[in-house]
Coordinates of C-alpha atoms in Angstrom, one line a residue:
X1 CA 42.6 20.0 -16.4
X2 CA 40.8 17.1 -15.0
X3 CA 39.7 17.4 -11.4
X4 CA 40.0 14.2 -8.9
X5 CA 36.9 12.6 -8.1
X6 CA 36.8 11.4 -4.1
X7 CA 35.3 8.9 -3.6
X8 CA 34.0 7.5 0.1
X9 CA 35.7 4.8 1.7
X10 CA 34.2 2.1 3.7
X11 CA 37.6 -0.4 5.4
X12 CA 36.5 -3.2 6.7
X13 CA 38.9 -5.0 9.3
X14 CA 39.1 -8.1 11.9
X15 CA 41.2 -8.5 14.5
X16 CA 43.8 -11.7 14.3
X17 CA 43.3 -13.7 17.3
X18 CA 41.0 -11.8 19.0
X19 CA 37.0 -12.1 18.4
X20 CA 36.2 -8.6 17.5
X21 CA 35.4 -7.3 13.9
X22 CA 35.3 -3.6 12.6
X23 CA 34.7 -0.9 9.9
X24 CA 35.7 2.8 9.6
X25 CA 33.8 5.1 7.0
X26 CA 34.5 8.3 6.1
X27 CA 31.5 9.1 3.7
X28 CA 31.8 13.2 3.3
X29 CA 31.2 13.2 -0.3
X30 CA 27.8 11.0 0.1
X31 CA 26.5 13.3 2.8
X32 CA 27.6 16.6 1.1
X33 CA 25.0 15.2 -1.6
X34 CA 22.5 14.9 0.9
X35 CA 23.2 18.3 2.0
X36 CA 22.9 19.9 -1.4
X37 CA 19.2 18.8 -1.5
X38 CA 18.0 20.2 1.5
X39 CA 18.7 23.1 4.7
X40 CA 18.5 21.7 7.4
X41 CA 19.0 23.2 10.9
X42 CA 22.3 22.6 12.7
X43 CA 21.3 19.5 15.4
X44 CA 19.2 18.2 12.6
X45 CA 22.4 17.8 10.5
X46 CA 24.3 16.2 13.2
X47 CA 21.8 13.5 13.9
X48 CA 20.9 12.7 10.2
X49 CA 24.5 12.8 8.8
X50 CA 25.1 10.4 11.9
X51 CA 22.6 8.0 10.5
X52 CA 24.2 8.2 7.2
X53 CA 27.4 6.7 8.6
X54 CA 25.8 4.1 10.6
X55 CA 23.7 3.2 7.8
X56 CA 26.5 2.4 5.5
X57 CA 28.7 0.9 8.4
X58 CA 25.5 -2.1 9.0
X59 CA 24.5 -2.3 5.7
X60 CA 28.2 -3.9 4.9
X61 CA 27.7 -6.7 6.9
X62 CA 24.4 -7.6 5.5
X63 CA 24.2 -11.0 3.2
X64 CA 21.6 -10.4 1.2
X65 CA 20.4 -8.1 -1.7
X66 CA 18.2 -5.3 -1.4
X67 CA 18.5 -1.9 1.2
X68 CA 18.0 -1.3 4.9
X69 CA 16.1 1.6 5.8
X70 CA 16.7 3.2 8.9
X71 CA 13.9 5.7 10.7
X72 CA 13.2 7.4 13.7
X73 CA 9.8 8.8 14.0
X74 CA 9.6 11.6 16.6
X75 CA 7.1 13.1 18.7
X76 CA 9.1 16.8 19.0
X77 CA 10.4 19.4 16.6
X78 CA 11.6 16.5 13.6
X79 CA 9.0 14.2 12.9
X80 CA 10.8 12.0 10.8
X81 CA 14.8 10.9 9.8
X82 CA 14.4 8.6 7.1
X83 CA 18.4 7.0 5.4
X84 CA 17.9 4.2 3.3
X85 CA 21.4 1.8 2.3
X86 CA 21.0 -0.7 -0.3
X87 CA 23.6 -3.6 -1.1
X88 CA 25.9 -1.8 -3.5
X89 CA 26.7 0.7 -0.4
X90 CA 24.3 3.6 -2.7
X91 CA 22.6 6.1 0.2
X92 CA 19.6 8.4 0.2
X93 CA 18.8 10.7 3.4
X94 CA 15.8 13.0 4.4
X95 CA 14.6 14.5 7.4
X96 CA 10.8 15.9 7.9
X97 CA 10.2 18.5 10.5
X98 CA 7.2 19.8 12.3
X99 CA 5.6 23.0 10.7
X100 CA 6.4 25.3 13.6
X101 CA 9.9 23.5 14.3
X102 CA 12.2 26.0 16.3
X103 CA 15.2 24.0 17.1
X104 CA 18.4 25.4 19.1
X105 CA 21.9 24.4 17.4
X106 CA 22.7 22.5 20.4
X107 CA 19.4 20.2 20.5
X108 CA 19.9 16.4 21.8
X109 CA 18.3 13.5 20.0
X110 CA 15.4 13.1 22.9
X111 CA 14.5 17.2 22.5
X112 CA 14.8 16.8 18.8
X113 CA 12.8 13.1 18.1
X114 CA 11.7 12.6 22.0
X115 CA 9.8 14.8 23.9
X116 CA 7.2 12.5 25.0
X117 CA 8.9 9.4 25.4
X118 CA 7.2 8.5 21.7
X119 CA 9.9 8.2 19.6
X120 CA 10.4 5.2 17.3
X121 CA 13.3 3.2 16.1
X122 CA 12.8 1.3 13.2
X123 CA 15.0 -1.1 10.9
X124 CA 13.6 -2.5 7.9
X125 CA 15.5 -4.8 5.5
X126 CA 13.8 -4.9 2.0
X127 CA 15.2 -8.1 0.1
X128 CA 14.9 -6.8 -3.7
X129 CA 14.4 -10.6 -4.7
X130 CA 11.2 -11.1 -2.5
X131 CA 9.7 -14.4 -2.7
X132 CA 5.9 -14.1 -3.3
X133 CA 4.0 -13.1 0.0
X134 CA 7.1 -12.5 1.6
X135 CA 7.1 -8.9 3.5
X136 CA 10.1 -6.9 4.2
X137 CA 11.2 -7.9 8.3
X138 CA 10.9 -4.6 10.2
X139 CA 12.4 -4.1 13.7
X140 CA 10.8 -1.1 16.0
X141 CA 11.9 0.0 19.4
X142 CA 11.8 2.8 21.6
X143 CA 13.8 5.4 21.0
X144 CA 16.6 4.4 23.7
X145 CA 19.2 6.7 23.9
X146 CA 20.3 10.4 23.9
X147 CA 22.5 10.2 20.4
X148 CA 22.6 8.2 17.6
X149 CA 25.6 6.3 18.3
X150 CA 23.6 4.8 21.7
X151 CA 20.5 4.5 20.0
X152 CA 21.6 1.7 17.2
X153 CA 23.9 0.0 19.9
X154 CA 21.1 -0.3 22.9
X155 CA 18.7 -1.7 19.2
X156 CA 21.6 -4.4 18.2
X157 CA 21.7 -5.9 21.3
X158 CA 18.0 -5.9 22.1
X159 CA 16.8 -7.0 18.6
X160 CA 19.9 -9.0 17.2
X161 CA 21.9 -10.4 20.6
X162 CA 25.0 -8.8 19.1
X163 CA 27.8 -6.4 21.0
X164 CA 27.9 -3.3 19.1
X165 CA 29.6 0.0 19.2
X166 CA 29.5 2.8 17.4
X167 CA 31.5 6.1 17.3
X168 CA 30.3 8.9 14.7
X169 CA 30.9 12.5 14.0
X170 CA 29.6 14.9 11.6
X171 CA 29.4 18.6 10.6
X172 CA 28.3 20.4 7.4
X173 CA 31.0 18.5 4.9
X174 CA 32.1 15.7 6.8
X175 CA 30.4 12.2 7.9
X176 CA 33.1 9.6 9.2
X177 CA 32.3 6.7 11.9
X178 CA 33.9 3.0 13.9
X179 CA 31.8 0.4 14.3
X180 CA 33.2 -2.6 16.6
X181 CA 31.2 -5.9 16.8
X182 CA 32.0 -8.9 19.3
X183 CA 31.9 -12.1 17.6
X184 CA 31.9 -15.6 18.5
X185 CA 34.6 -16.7 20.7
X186 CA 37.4 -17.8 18.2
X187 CA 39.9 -15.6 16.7
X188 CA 40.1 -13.5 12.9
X189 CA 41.4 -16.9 11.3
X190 CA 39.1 -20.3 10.5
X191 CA 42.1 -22.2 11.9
X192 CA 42.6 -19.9 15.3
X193 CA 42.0 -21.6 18.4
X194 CA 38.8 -21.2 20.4
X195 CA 38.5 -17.9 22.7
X196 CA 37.4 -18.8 26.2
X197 CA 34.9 -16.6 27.0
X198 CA 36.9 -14.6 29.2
X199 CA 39.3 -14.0 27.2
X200 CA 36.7 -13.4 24.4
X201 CA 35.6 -10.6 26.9
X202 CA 38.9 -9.0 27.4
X203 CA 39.4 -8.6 24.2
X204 CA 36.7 -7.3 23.3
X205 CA 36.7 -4.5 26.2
X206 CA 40.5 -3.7 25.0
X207 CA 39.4 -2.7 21.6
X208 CA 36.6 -0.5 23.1
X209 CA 38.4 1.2 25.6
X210 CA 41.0 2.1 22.6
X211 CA 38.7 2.8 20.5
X212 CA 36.9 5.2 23.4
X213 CA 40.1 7.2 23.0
X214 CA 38.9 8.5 20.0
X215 CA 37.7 12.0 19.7
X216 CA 34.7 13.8 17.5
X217 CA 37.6 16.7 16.2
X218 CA 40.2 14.1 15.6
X219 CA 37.9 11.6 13.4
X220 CA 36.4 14.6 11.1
X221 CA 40.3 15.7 10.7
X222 CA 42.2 12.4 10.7
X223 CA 42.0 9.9 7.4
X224 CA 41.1 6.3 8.0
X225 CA 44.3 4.6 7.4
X226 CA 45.9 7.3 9.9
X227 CA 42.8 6.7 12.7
X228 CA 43.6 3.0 12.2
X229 CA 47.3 3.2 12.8
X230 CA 47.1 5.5 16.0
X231 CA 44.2 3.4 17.7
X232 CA 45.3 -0.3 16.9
X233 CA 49.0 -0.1 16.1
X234 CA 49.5 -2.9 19.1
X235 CA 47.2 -4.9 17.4
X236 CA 47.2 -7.5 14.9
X237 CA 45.0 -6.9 12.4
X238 CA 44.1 -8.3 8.7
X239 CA 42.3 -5.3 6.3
X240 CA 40.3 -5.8 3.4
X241 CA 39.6 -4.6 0.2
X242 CA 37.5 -1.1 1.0
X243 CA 34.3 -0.7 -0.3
X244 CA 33.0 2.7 -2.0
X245 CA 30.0 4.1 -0.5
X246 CA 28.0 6.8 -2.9
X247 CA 24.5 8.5 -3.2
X248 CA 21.8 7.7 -5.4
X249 CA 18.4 8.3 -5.3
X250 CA 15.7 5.7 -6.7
X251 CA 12.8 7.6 -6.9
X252 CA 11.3 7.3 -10.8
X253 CA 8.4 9.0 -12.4
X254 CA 6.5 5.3 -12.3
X255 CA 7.1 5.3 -8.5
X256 CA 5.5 8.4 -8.1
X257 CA 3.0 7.6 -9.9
X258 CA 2.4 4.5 -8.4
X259 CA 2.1 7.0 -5.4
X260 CA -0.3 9.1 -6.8
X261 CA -2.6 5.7 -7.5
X262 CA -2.5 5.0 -4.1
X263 CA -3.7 8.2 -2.7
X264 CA -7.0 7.4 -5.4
X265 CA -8.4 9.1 -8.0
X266 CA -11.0 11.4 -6.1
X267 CA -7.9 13.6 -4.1
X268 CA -5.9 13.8 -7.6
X269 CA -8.8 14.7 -9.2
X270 CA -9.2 17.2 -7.2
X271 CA -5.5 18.6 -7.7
X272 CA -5.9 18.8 -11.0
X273 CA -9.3 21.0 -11.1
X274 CA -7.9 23.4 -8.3
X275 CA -4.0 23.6 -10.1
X276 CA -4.0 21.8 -13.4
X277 CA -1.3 19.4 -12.6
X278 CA 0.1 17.1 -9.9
X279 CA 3.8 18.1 -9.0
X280 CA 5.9 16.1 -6.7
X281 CA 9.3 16.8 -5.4
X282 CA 11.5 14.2 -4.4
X283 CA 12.3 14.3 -0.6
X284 CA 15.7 12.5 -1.0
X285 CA 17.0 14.0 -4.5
X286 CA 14.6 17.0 -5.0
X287 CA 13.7 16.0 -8.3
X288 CA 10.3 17.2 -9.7
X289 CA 7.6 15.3 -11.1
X290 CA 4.4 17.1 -13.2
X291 CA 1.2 15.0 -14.3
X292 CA -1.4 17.0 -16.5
X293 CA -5.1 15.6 -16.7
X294 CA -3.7 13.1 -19.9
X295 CA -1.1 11.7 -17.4
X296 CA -2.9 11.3 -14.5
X297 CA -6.0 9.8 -16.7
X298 CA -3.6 7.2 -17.9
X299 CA -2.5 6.3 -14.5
X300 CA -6.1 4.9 -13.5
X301 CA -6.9 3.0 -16.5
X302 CA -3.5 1.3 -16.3
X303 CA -4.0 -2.3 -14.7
X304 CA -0.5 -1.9 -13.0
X305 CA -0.4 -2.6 -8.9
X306 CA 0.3 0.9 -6.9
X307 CA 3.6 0.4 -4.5
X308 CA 5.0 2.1 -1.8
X309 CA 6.8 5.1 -2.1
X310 CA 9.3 6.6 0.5
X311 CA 8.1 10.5 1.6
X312 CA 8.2 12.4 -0.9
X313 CA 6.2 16.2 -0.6
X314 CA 3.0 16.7 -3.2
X315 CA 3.7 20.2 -4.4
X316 CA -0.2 21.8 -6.0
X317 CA 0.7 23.9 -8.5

């Protein structure tokens, strides 16, 4: 008896006639990966597996090949939310707390990430085809809002001039979301006619306020096609080929010890008198990594360049 794989969804669809675009995700199997690696604390898991969905839902409309990395860096109780998205829809998630982190089930995004009015917001898109010299374009702003959804909406119309919305809900096996985008003012089709900008407008606040309608316990128990159908059924609306979201993790035993290379040979040689071997666990995946004195020789001799490694925790012994 074979048992059925699920696979995450990811539907893309544009309104005919109207100049609004959008995407539903429902990518439970992806975050129940995440999950598996790590415990988190309740409001912890809300926030991250939020970013998991919004990750995926803006890394669809991206043209280009490589990953956007999404992070919040926080000045309370989580230090850190790291999801990274790359352009085959493959996801990776961690989340880094402070040591004494005491954190009610409850807890908003500006207890959890913004105490002090610190907190970062920070897109980066890593083309994997860099030219040479050419750095990865990094966006950071304030941490602007009091949940995740309001957070990447207030950054996509600062930083990119572009109408977004955003509903997501999450709990310990499900991650689903709506993103809404206004475009230009001409319709789904090439050969529609222009949208005045007030009716550009009106459209656009029409699929919003339907949208609106939509509630957290209703999108973790409702399918796509089903959320679809109940929000836009007055609507015309052309869907496309869905797209199949997934987890995988990229860390390598050369990344980490590229890693190790950059931290220099005095701290590692240090390490290794005190334990014997370097271990490293794998933040995102939880995969372990051990160099002995022969491995960690070898990495210092070798003439290749060190690179940049996403968190990952240095386990002595």
């Amino acid at each position: 008896m074979t048992t059925e794989v699920i696979q995450d969804t990811l539907q893309k669809f544009i309104f005919d006639n109207a100049a609004v675009r959008g995407e539903f995700i429902d990518i439970s199997a992806t975050w129940r990966e995440v999950l598996s690696h790590n415990d988190y604390p309740a409001a912890v898991k809300t926030v991250l597996g939020e970013m998991v969905a919004a990750a995926a839902l803006l890394s669809a409309n991206l043209k280009f090949n490589g990953s956007i990395i999404m992070q919040i860096h926080g000045d309370g109780p989580v230090r850190l939310l790291v999801v990274e998205c790359d352009s085959q829809l493959r996801l990776r998630a961690t989340a880094k707390l402070a040591p004494d982190a005491d954190i009610a089930a409850d807890a908003t995004v500006p207890e959890l990430l913004n105490v002090n009015s610190k907190g970062r917001f920070i897109i980066t898109l890593d083309p994997s085809d860099k030219m040479p010299g050419q750095q990865p374009y990094q966006g950071i702003v304030p941490l602007d809002g009091d949940d995740v959804a309001t957070v990447i909406e207030n950054y996509m119309l600062r930083s990119e001039q572009l109408d977004t919305k955003l509903w997501l809900a999450t709990d310990d096996t499900t991650a689903r979301g709506l993103l809404l985008q206004k475009l230009p003012h001409h319709g789904g089709k090439a050969e529609a006619v222009p949208l005045s900008e007030e009716d550009a407008l009106e459209t656009w606040n029409r699929a919003v306020v339907l949208a609106s309608t939509l509630k957290r316990e209703e999108m973790l128990a409702t399918d796509i096609d089903t959320l679809m159908q109940r929000l836009f059924w007055e609507e015309t609306i052309r869907v496309f080929e869905p797209l199949n979201p997934s987890f995988h993790c990229s860390c390598s035993r050369e990344k980490v010890g590229n890693m190790l290379k950059m931290l220099g040979q005095p701290e590692v040689d240090g390490t290794l008198a005190e334990f014997g071997l370097v271990g490293v666990n794998c933040d995102f995946c939880g995969q372990r990594y051990e160099f002995d004195k022969v491995d960690c020789a070898q990495l210092f001799v070798s003439d290749a360049p060190a690179e940049a490694l996403l968190p990952a925790s240095t386990a002595k012994h």
